[in-house]
Amino acid sequence: MVSVDLSVVNLGLPRIAAGLGFSAVGLTWVIHAYALTFGGLLLLGGKIADRYGHKRVLLLGLAVFGLASLAGGFAQEPGHLVAGRALQGIGAAALSPAALALLTVTFPSGRARVRAYGIWSAVNAAGGALGVLIGGVLTQYAGWRWVMFVSVPMAAIALALAWRGVTGAPPRAPGGRPDVLGGILATAGMSLLVFGVVRTDQYAWTSPVTLTTLVIAVALLAAFVYVERTTTRDPLIRLGLLTNRSVAGANSYNLLLGAAMASSFYFASLYLQQVLKASPTMAGIQLLPFAIGVVAGAAAAIKLGYRLPLRTLLIIGGLVTATGFAWFGLISADGSFLTDVLGPSLVTSVGFGLCLGPVVSAATVGVAPSETGTASGLLSSSRQIGASLGLAALGTAAHARTGQSTTIESLTEGYALGITLGAVLLVGAALIAFAVLPRTSTATPAEHGSHDLVPEPE
């Protein structure tokens, strides 16, 4: 549901603008409002889940998400829809780390952990691709309001299943006084960082507006680090958590993976519609193989996860995905879906599937049960910030290559450059996995009846 909502509105934006009277600049906030509150509040959401109980926060987040979706669907003016999207982001920031923390606590090790993370990652990634299809179909045949309404039954079903099927447990986080100042600084800094990046579609990276926003964001985050080091209260994030090589390496890898993944959907959708002239619905259908490939890659990661170390899987996944991007970067103005999109999208998506489960598992290796929500929020934050940075940076590079011309040839050159830069990011991710993540060994099922990843001495 959270992944679908990141992309479901994209293909409906023109009709949303016509229906509610959005200006060209105001329309971007239908996307930015969700990204801003989601990305800015993830660390706080993870800490709240640790402090007050994962199940309780999951249920609360689902309720907020469902109600916000309902309110957004009934919007009568632009401000109503933007507010609904912002509330969706708040709900997502609460439920996403809580859900992943529940998974980490429920499946602490062994085959069940590998399988659970594989399923989580496949559903999470496939949701982004399915969101484009769902958004196109609903916009074309049911009306744009259904891109909001579609989340209401999803939230209701998830709420009912979580209420009955998820075992509640007492909070495991310390009961000391919360670090309110640290929470404010982190939330403000993260929100401003995302805000500054997503507005680069209106203000150039070198403009005073963008530079001032990013400088303030960095200053707030630096102040947050200082407060976390000196506070006598229960910190929002224990800085010692970042000295865990697996946590630090996984989040760095995830940052680049999120940047490449977000840009892949963006450029593929534009190429299909602007160059190959596919309708919104057809573009969504043509992206389905991507979702299928992610599921296949995640299934392969489950099988390989019983035998290979996490670092090896992440290196392989990163290089396979980079190969798919490099192939995709060969698109041409007179290309076709079969020759220019299908093949590279399958390679790329299988590579993504190989990466997603292992990076989640690596980000929680050696993390105490009382910090699983915080670690999950940190991982989600790195993915969201990576997506925002990637879309802004690669989109800017593609626009610069396209220039003032809007011919099919110039557009294709811009998209090709953006996709090729995505391949570079993924090679960088593979290098991070090689250099930062600790070596791991695997215990055979025959010996222990399960599979645990045990760090070897360095």
mmCIF file with all atom_site columns, N, CA, C and O in Angstrom, residues 110-111 305-309 440-454:
data_model
loop_
_atom_site.group_PDB
_atom_site.id
_atom_site.type_symbol
_atom_site.label_atom_id
_atom_site.label_alt_id
_atom_site.label_comp_id
_atom_site.label_asym_id
_atom_site.label_entity_id
_atom_site.label_seq_id
_atom_site.pdbx_PDB_ins_code
_atom_site.Cartn_x
_atom_site.Cartn_y
_atom_site.Cartn_z
_atom_site.occupancy
_atom_site.B_iso_or_equiv
_atom_site.pdbx_formal_charge
_atom_site.auth_seq_id
_atom_site.auth_comp_id
_atom_site.auth_asym_id
_atom_site.auth_atom_id
_atom_site.pdbx_PDB_model_num
ATOM 1  N N  . GLY A 1 110 ? 17.665 -17.371 10.783 1.00 0.00 ? 110 GLY A N  1
ATOM 2  C CA . GLY A 1 110 ? 17.348 -18.628 10.133 1.00 0.00 ? 110 GLY A CA 1
ATOM 3  C C  . GLY A 1 110 ? 16.642 -18.499 8.794  1.00 0.00 ? 110 GLY A C  1
ATOM 4  O O  . GLY A 1 110 ? 16.513 -17.426 8.222  1.00 0.00 ? 110 GLY A O  1
ATOM 5  N N  . ARG A 1 111 ? 16.185 -19.638 8.289  1.00 0.00 ? 111 ARG A N  1
ATOM 6  C CA . ARG A 1 111 ? 15.509 -19.695 6.993  1.00 0.00 ? 111 ARG A CA 1
ATOM 7  C C  . ARG A 1 111 ? 14.265 -18.816 6.966  1.00 0.00 ? 111 ARG A C  1
ATOM 8  O O  . ARG A 1 111 ? 13.970 -18.185 5.949  1.00 0.00 ? 111 ARG A O  1
ATOM 9  N N  . GLY A 1 305 ? 19.983 -17.060 -0.548 1.00 0.00 ? 305 GLY A N  1
ATOM 10 C CA . GLY A 1 305 ? 20.258 -16.590 0.807  1.00 0.00 ? 305 GLY A CA 1
ATOM 11 C C  . GLY A 1 305 ? 20.552 -17.709 1.779  1.00 0.00 ? 305 GLY A C  1
ATOM 12 O O  . GLY A 1 305 ? 21.138 -17.470 2.844  1.00 0.00 ? 305 GLY A O  1
ATOM 13 N N  . TYR A 1 306 ? 20.150 -18.940 1.445  1.00 0.00 ? 306 TYR A N  1
ATOM 14 C CA . TYR A 1 306 ? 20.470 -20.080 2.302  1.00 0.00 ? 306 TYR A CA 1
ATOM 15 C C  . TYR A 1 306 ? 21.926 -20.522 2.137  1.00 0.00 ? 306 TYR A C  1
ATOM 16 O O  . TYR A 1 306 ? 22.429 -21.301 2.931  1.00 0.00 ? 306 TYR A O  1
ATOM 17 N N  . ARG A 1 307 ? 22.581 -20.031 1.070  1.00 0.00 ? 307 ARG A N  1
ATOM 18 C CA . ARG A 1 307 ? 23.916 -20.532 0.729  1.00 0.00 ? 307 ARG A CA 1
ATOM 19 C C  . ARG A 1 307 ? 24.993 -19.452 0.663  1.00 0.00 ? 307 ARG A C  1
ATOM 20 O O  . ARG A 1 307 ? 26.157 -19.739 0.907  1.00 0.00 ? 307 ARG A O  1
ATOM 21 N N  . LEU A 1 308 ? 24.603 -18.228 0.290  1.00 0.00 ? 308 LEU A N  1
ATOM 22 C CA . LEU A 1 308 ? 25.586 -17.177 0.052  1.00 0.00 ? 308 LEU A CA 1
ATOM 23 C C  . LEU A 1 308 ? 25.532 -16.101 1.139  1.00 0.00 ? 308 LEU A C  1
ATOM 24 O O  . LEU A 1 308 ? 24.465 -15.817 1.675  1.00 0.00 ? 308 LEU A O  1
ATOM 25 N N  . PRO A 1 309 ? 26.652 -15.472 1.447  1.00 0.00 ? 309 PRO A N  1
ATOM 26 C CA . PRO A 1 309 ? 26.656 -14.358 2.402  1.00 0.00 ? 309 PRO A CA 1
ATOM 27 C C  . PRO A 1 309 ? 25.882 -13.162 1.859  1.00 0.00 ? 309 PRO A C  1
ATOM 28 O O  . PRO A 1 309 ? 25.731 -12.998 0.647  1.00 0.00 ? 309 PRO A O  1
ATOM 29 N N  . THR A 1 440 ? 30.637 -12.634 5.725  1.00 0.00 ? 440 THR A N  1
ATOM 30 C CA . THR A 1 440 ? 29.743 -13.481 6.516  1.00 0.00 ? 440 THR A CA 1
ATOM 31 C C  . THR A 1 440 ? 29.907 -14.914 6.084  1.00 0.00 ? 440 THR A C  1
ATOM 32 O O  . THR A 1 440 ? 30.279 -15.207 4.959  1.00 0.00 ? 440 THR A O  1
ATOM 33 N N  . SER A 1 441 ? 29.615 -15.819 6.989  1.00 0.00 ? 441 SER A N  1
ATOM 34 C CA . SER A 1 441 ? 29.624 -17.238 6.668  1.00 0.00 ? 441 SER A CA 1
ATOM 35 C C  . SER A 1 441 ? 28.235 -17.784 6.909  1.00 0.00 ? 441 SER A C  1
ATOM 36 O O  . SER A 1 441 ? 27.464 -17.228 7.686  1.00 0.00 ? 441 SER A O  1
ATOM 37 N N  . THR A 1 442 ? 27.897 -18.875 6.278  1.00 0.00 ? 442 THR A N  1
ATOM 38 C CA . THR A 1 442 ? 26.562 -19.454 6.406  1.00 0.00 ? 442 THR A CA 1
ATOM 39 C C  . THR A 1 442 ? 26.643 -20.814 7.052  1.00 0.00 ? 442 THR A C  1
ATOM 40 O O  . THR A 1 442 ? 27.455 -21.654 6.677  1.00 0.00 ? 442 THR A O  1
ATOM 41 N N  . ALA A 1 443 ? 25.806 -21.028 8.033  1.00 0.00 ? 443 ALA A N  1
ATOM 42 C CA . ALA A 1 443 ? 25.687 -22.348 8.637  1.00 0.00 ? 443 ALA A CA 1
ATOM 43 C C  . ALA A 1 443 ? 24.757 -23.195 7.801  1.00 0.00 ? 443 ALA A C  1
ATOM 44 O O  . ALA A 1 443 ? 23.733 -22.738 7.352  1.00 0.00 ? 443 ALA A O  1
ATOM 45 N N  . THR A 1 444 ? 25.108 -24.422 7.586  1.00 0.00 ? 444 THR A N  1
ATOM 46 C CA . THR A 1 444 ? 24.293 -25.269 6.723  1.00 0.00 ? 444 THR A CA 1
ATOM 47 C C  . THR A 1 444 ? 23.055 -25.728 7.453  1.00 0.00 ? 444 THR A C  1
ATOM 48 O O  . THR A 1 444 ? 23.068 -25.976 8.661  1.00 0.00 ? 444 THR A O  1
ATOM 49 N N  . PRO A 1 445 ? 21.927 -25.894 6.754  1.00 0.00 ? 445 PRO A N  1
ATOM 50 C CA . PRO A 1 445 ? 20.705 -26.343 7.394  1.00 0.00 ? 445 PRO A CA 1
ATOM 51 C C  . PRO A 1 445 ? 20.863 -27.701 8.047  1.00 0.00 ? 445 PRO A C  1
ATOM 52 O O  . PRO A 1 445 ? 20.249 -27.998 9.050  1.00 0.00 ? 445 PRO A O  1
ATOM 53 N N  . ALA A 1 446 ? 21.712 -28.535 7.480  1.00 0.00 ? 446 ALA A N  1
ATOM 54 C CA . ALA A 1 446 ? 21.875 -29.876 8.025  1.00 0.00 ? 446 ALA A CA 1
ATOM 55 C C  . ALA A 1 446 ? 22.504 -29.844 9.404  1.00 0.00 ? 446 ALA A C  1
ATOM 56 O O  . ALA A 1 446 ? 22.250 -30.689 10.255 1.00 0.00 ? 446 ALA A O  1
ATOM 57 N N  . GLU A 1 447 ? 23.340 -28.832 9.633  1.00 0.00 ? 447 GLU A N  1
ATOM 58 C CA . GLU A 1 447 ? 24.032 -28.742 10.913 1.00 0.00 ? 447 GLU A CA 1
ATOM 59 C C  . GLU A 1 447 ? 23.173 -28.119 12.000 1.00 0.00 ? 447 GLU A C  1
ATOM 60 O O  . GLU A 1 447 ? 23.189 -28.541 13.150 1.00 0.00 ? 447 GLU A O  1
ATOM 61 N N  . HIS A 1 448 ? 22.408 -27.106 11.625 1.00 0.00 ? 448 HIS A N  1
ATOM 62 C CA . HIS A 1 448 ? 21.695 -26.342 12.651 1.00 0.00 ? 448 HIS A CA 1
ATOM 63 C C  . HIS A 1 448 ? 20.198 -26.288 12.428 1.00 0.00 ? 448 HIS A C  1
ATOM 64 O O  . HIS A 1 448 ? 19.495 -25.747 13.270 1.00 0.00 ? 448 HIS A O  1
ATOM 65 N N  . GLY A 1 449 ? 19.732 -26.775 11.305 1.00 0.00 ? 449 GLY A N  1
ATOM 66 C CA . GLY A 1 449 ? 18.305 -26.707 11.028 1.00 0.00 ? 449 GLY A CA 1
ATOM 67 C C  . GLY A 1 449 ? 17.845 -25.337 10.642 1.00 0.00 ? 449 GLY A C  1
ATOM 68 O O  . GLY A 1 449 ? 16.676 -25.079 10.494 1.00 0.00 ? 449 GLY A O  1
ATOM 69 N N  . SER A 1 450 ? 18.768 -24.386 10.517 1.00 0.00 ? 450 SER A N  1
ATOM 70 C CA . SER A 1 450 ? 18.425 -23.031 10.118 1.00 0.00 ? 450 SER A CA 1
ATOM 71 C C  . SER A 1 450 ? 19.660 -22.410 9.518  1.00 0.00 ? 450 SER A C  1
ATOM 72 O O  . SER A 1 450 ? 20.756 -22.978 9.525  1.00 0.00 ? 450 SER A O  1
ATOM 73 N N  . HIS A 1 451 ? 19.476 -21.207 9.031  1.00 0.00 ? 451 HIS A N  1
ATOM 74 C CA . HIS A 1 451 ? 20.576 -20.473 8.376  1.00 0.00 ? 451 HIS A CA 1
ATOM 75 C C  . HIS A 1 451 ? 20.793 -19.154 9.092  1.00 0.00 ? 451 HIS A C  1
ATOM 76 O O  . HIS A 1 451 ? 19.939 -18.319 9.125  1.00 0.00 ? 451 HIS A O  1
ATOM 77 N N  . ASP A 1 452 ? 21.947 -19.022 9.694  1.00 0.00 ? 452 ASP A N  1
ATOM 78 C CA . ASP A 1 452 ? 22.289 -17.777 10.382 1.00 0.00 ? 452 ASP A CA 1
ATOM 79 C C  . ASP A 1 452 ? 23.503 -17.159 9.715  1.00 0.00 ? 452 ASP A C  1
ATOM 80 O O  . ASP A 1 452 ? 24.443 -17.865 9.348  1.00 0.00 ? 452 ASP A O  1
ATOM 81 N N  . LEU A 1 453 ? 23.499 -15.875 9.626  1.00 0.00 ? 453 LEU A N  1
ATOM 82 C CA . LEU A 1 453 ? 24.613 -15.143 9.049  1.00 0.00 ? 453 LEU A CA 1
ATOM 83 C C  . LEU A 1 453 ? 25.482 -14.644 10.184 1.00 0.00 ? 453 LEU A C  1
ATOM 84 O O  . LEU A 1 453 ? 25.058 -13.807 10.981 1.00 0.00 ? 453 LEU A O  1
ATOM 85 N N  . VAL A 1 454 ? 26.677 -15.195 10.278 1.00 0.00 ? 454 VAL A N  1
ATOM 86 C CA . VAL A 1 454 ? 27.549 -14.900 11.412 1.00 0.00 ? 454 VAL A CA 1
ATOM 87 C C  . VAL A 1 454 ? 28.763 -14.144 10.915 1.00 0.00 ? 454 VAL A C  1
ATOM 88 O O  . VAL A 1 454 ? 29.524 -14.647 10.074 1.00 0.00 ? 454 VAL A O  1
#
